[in-house]
mmCIF file of C-alpha atoms in Angstrom:
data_model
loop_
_atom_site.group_PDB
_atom_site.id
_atom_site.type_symbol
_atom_site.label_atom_id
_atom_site.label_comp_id
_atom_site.label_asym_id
_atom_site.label_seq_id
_atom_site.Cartn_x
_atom_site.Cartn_y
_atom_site.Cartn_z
ATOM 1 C CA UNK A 1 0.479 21.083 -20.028
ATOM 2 C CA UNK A 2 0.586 18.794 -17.030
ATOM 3 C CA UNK A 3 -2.647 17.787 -16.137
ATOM 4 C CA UNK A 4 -2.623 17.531 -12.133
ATOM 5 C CA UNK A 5 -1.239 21.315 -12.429
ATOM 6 C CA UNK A 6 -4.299 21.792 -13.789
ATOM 7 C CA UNK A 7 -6.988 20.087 -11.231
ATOM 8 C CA UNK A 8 -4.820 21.654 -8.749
ATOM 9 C CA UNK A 9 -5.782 24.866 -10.021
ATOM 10 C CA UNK A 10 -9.346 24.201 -9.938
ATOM 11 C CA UNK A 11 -9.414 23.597 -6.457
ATOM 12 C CA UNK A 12 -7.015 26.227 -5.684
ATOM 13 C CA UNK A 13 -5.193 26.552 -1.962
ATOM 14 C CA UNK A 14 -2.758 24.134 -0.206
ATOM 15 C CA UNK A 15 -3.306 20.806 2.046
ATOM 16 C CA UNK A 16 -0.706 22.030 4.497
ATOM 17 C CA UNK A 17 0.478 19.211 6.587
ATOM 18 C CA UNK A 18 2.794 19.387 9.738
ATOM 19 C CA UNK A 19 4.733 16.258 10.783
ATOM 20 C CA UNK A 20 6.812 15.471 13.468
ATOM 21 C CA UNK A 21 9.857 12.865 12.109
ATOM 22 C CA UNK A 22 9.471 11.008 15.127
ATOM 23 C CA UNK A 23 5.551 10.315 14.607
ATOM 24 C CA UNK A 24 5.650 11.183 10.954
ATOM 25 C CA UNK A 25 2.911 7.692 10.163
ATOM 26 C CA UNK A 26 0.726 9.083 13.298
ATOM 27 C CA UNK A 27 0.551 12.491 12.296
ATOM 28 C CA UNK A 28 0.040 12.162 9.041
ATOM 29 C CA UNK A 29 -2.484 9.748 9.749
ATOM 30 C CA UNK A 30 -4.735 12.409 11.707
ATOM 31 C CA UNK A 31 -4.022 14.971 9.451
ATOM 32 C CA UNK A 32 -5.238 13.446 6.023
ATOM 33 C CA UNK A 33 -7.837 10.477 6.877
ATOM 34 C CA UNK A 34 -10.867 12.563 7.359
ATOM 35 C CA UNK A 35 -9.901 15.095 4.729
ATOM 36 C CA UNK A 36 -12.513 14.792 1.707
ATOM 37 C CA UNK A 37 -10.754 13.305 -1.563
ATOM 38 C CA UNK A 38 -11.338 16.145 -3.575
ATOM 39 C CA UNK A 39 -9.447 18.181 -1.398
ATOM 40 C CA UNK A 40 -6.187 16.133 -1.458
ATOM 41 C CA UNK A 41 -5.616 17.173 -5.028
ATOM 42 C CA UNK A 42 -4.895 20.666 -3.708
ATOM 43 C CA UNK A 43 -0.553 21.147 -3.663
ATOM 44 C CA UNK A 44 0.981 19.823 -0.766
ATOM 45 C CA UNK A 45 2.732 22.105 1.591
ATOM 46 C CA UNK A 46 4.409 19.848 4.459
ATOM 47 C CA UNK A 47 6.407 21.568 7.261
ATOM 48 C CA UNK A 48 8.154 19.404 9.662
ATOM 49 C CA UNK A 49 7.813 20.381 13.107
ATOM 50 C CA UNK A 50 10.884 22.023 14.565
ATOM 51 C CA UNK A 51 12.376 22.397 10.949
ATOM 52 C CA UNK A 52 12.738 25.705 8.792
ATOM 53 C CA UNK A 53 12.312 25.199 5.338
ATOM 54 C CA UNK A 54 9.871 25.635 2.458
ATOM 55 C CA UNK A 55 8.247 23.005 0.845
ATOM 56 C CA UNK A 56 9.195 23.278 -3.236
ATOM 57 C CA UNK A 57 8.763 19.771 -3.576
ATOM 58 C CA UNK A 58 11.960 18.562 -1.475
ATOM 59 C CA UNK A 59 10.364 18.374 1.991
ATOM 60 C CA UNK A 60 7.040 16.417 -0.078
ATOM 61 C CA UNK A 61 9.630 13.848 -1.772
ATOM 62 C CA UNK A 62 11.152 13.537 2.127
ATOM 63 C CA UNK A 63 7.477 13.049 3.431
ATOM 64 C CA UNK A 64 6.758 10.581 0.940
ATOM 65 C CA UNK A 65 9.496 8.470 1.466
ATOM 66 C CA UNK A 66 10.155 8.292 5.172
ATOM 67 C CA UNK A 67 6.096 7.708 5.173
ATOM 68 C CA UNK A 68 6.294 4.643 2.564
ATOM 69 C CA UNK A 69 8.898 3.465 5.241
ATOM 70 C CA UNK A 70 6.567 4.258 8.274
ATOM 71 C CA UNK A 71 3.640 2.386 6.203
ATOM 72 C CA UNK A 72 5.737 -1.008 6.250
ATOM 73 C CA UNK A 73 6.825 -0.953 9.696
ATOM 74 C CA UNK A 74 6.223 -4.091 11.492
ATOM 75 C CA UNK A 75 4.954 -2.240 14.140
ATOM 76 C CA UNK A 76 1.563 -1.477 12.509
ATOM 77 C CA UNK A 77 1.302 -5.305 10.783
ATOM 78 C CA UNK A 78 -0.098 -3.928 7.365
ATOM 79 C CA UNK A 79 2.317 -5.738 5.251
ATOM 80 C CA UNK A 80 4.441 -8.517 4.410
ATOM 81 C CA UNK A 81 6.702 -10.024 2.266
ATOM 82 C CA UNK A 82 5.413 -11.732 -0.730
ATOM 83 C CA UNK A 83 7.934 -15.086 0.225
ATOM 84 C CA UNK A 84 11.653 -15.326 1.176
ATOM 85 C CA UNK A 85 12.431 -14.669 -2.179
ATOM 86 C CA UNK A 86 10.472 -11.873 -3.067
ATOM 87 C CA UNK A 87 10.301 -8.582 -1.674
ATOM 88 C CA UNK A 88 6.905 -7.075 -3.003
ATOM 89 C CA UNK A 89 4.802 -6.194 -0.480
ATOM 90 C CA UNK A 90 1.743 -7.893 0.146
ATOM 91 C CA UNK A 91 -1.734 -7.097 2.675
ATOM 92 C CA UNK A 92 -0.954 -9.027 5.982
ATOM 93 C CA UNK A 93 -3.490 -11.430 6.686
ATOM 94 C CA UNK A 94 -2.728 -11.251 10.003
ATOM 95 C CA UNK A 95 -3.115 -7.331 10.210
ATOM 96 C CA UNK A 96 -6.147 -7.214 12.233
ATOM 97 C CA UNK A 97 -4.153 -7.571 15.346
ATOM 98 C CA UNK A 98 -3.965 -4.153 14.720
ATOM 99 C CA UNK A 99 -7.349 -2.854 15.948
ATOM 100 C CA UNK A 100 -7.009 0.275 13.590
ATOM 101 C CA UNK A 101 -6.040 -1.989 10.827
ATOM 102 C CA UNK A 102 -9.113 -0.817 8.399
ATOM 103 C CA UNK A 103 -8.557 2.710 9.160
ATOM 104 C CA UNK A 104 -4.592 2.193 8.606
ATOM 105 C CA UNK A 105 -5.411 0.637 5.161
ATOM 106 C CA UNK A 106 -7.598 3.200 4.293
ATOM 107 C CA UNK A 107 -5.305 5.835 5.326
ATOM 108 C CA UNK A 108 -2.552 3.932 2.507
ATOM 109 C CA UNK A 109 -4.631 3.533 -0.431
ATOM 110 C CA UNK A 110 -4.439 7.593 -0.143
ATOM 111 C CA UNK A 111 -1.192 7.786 0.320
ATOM 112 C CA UNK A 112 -0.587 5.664 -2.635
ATOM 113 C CA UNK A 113 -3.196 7.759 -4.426
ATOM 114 C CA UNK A 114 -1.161 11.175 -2.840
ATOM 115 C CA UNK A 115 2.062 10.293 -4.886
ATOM 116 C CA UNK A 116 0.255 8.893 -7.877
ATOM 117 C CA UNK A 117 -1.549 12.591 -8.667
ATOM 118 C CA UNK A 118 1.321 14.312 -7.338
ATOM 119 C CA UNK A 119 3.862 12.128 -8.923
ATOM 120 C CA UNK A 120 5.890 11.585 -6.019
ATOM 121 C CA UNK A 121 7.685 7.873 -5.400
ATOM 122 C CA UNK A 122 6.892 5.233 -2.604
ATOM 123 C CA UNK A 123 10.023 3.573 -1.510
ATOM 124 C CA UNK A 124 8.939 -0.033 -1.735
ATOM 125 C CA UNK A 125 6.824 -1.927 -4.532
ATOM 126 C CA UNK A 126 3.486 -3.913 -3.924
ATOM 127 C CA UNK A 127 2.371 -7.425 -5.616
ATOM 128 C CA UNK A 128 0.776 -7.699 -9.246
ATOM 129 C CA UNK A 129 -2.252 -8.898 -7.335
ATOM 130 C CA UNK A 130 -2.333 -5.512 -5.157
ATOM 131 C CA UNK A 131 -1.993 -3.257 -8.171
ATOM 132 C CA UNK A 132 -4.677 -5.439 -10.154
ATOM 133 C CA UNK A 133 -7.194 -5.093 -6.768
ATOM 134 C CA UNK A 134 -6.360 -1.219 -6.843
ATOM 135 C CA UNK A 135 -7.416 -0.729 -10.536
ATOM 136 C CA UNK A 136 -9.986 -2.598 -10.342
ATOM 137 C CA UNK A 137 -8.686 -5.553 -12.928
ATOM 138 C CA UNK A 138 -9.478 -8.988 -12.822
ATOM 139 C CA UNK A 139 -7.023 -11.490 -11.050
ATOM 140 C CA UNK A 140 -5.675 -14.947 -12.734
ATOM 141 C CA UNK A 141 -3.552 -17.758 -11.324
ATOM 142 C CA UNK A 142 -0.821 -16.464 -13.497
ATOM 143 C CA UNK A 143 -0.910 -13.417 -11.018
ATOM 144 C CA UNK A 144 0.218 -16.105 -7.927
ATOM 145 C CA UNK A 145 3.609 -16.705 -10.590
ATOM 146 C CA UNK A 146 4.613 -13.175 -9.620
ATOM 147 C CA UNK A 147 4.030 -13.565 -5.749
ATOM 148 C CA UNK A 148 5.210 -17.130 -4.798
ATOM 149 C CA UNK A 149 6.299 -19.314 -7.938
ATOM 150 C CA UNK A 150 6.348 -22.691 -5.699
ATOM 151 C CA UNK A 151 2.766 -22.037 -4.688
ATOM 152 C CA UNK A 152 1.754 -21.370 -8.128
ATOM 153 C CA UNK A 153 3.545 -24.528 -9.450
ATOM 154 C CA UNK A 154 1.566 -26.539 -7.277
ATOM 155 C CA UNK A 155 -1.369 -25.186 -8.072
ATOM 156 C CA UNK A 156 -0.751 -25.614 -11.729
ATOM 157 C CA UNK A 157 0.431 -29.398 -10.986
ATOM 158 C CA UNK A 158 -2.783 -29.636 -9.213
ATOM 159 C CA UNK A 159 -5.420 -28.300 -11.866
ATOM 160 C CA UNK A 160 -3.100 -30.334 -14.839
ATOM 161 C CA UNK A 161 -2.817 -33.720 -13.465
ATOM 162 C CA UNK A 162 -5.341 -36.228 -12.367
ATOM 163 C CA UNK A 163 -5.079 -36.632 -8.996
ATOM 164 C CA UNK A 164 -6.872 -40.128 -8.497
ATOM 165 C CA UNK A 165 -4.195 -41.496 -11.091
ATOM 166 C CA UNK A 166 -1.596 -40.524 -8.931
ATOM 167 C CA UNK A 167 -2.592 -41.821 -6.233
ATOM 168 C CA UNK A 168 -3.544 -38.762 -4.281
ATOM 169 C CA UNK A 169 -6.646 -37.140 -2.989
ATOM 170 C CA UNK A 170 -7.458 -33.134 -2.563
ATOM 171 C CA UNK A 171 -8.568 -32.144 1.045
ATOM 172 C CA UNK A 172 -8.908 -28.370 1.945
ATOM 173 C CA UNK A 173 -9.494 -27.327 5.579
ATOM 174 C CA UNK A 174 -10.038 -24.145 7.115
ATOM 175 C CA UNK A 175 -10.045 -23.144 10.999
ATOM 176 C CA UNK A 176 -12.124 -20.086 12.190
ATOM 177 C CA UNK A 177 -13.762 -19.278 15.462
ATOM 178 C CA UNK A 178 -16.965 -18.850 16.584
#
């Protein structure tokens, strides 16, 4: 017996959400932030506006996906790329340009947490380091291997070698406003 049919049962009903495919990030944005947690592990039912059709799980794989691409848009400044050579996804440190950045985030870790009980697929993958923050598990510096292999090489170089033998000296700045 699967065991989301099963919670889903419990709380009986259907989240039904409408979506236009030109807004589909924006409207399902309003439609599921201030929905209590509990109730999101009700079935999906997702209409897109204009469209006939009924949702057996097609239209909710369709949702899913072009939201995962709406999520990464540029636009919003959520995520980046890990590094030029790797295309995990990674929190933008810049993203609070975006003055409903928190919200936005918020609004994704649902999303994410959407497909995972309703075993649906997100296009794109995330860094070990974001799936280790979202379970909760403790980070190392092996976790940087994953996300930039340069950086962690350094880093390794660094914390292995004697830096006053070499020559070299360890300086770390950091500019902030006040």
């Amino acid at each position: 017996s699967d065991l989301s049919s099963g919670i889903n049962a419990e709380y009986g009903g259907h989240i039904k959400i409408c979506v236009s495919r030109n807004s589909v990030f924006e409207d399902s944005f309003n439609q599921i932030i201030n929905v209590p947690a509990q109730e999101l592990r009700r079935r999906l039912f997702i209409t897109f506006k204009g469209e006939e059709g009924l949702d057996y799980g097609g239209l909710a794989r369709e949702w899913f996906f072009l939201l995962s691409h709406e999520m990464l848009n540029p636009m919003y400044c959520l995520f980046e790329y890990a590094s030029k050579n790797n295309y995990s996804l990674q929190i933008n440190p810049a993203s609070s340009v975006n003055p409903h950045h928190l919200a936005y985030f918020k609004f994704v870790g649902r999303v994410i947490a959407l497909a995972l009980f309703h075993n649906k697929y997100i296009d794109k993958g995330f860094t070990l380091p974001f799936y280790k923050r979202i379970l909760d598990k403790p980070l190392t510096m092996l976790d940087l291997k994953s996300v930039d292999e340069d950086f962690y090489n350094s880093l390794k170089w660094v914390k292995e070698n004697d830096l006053e033998e070499c020559g070299m000296e360890l300086c770390f700045a950091h500019e902030f406003e006040v």
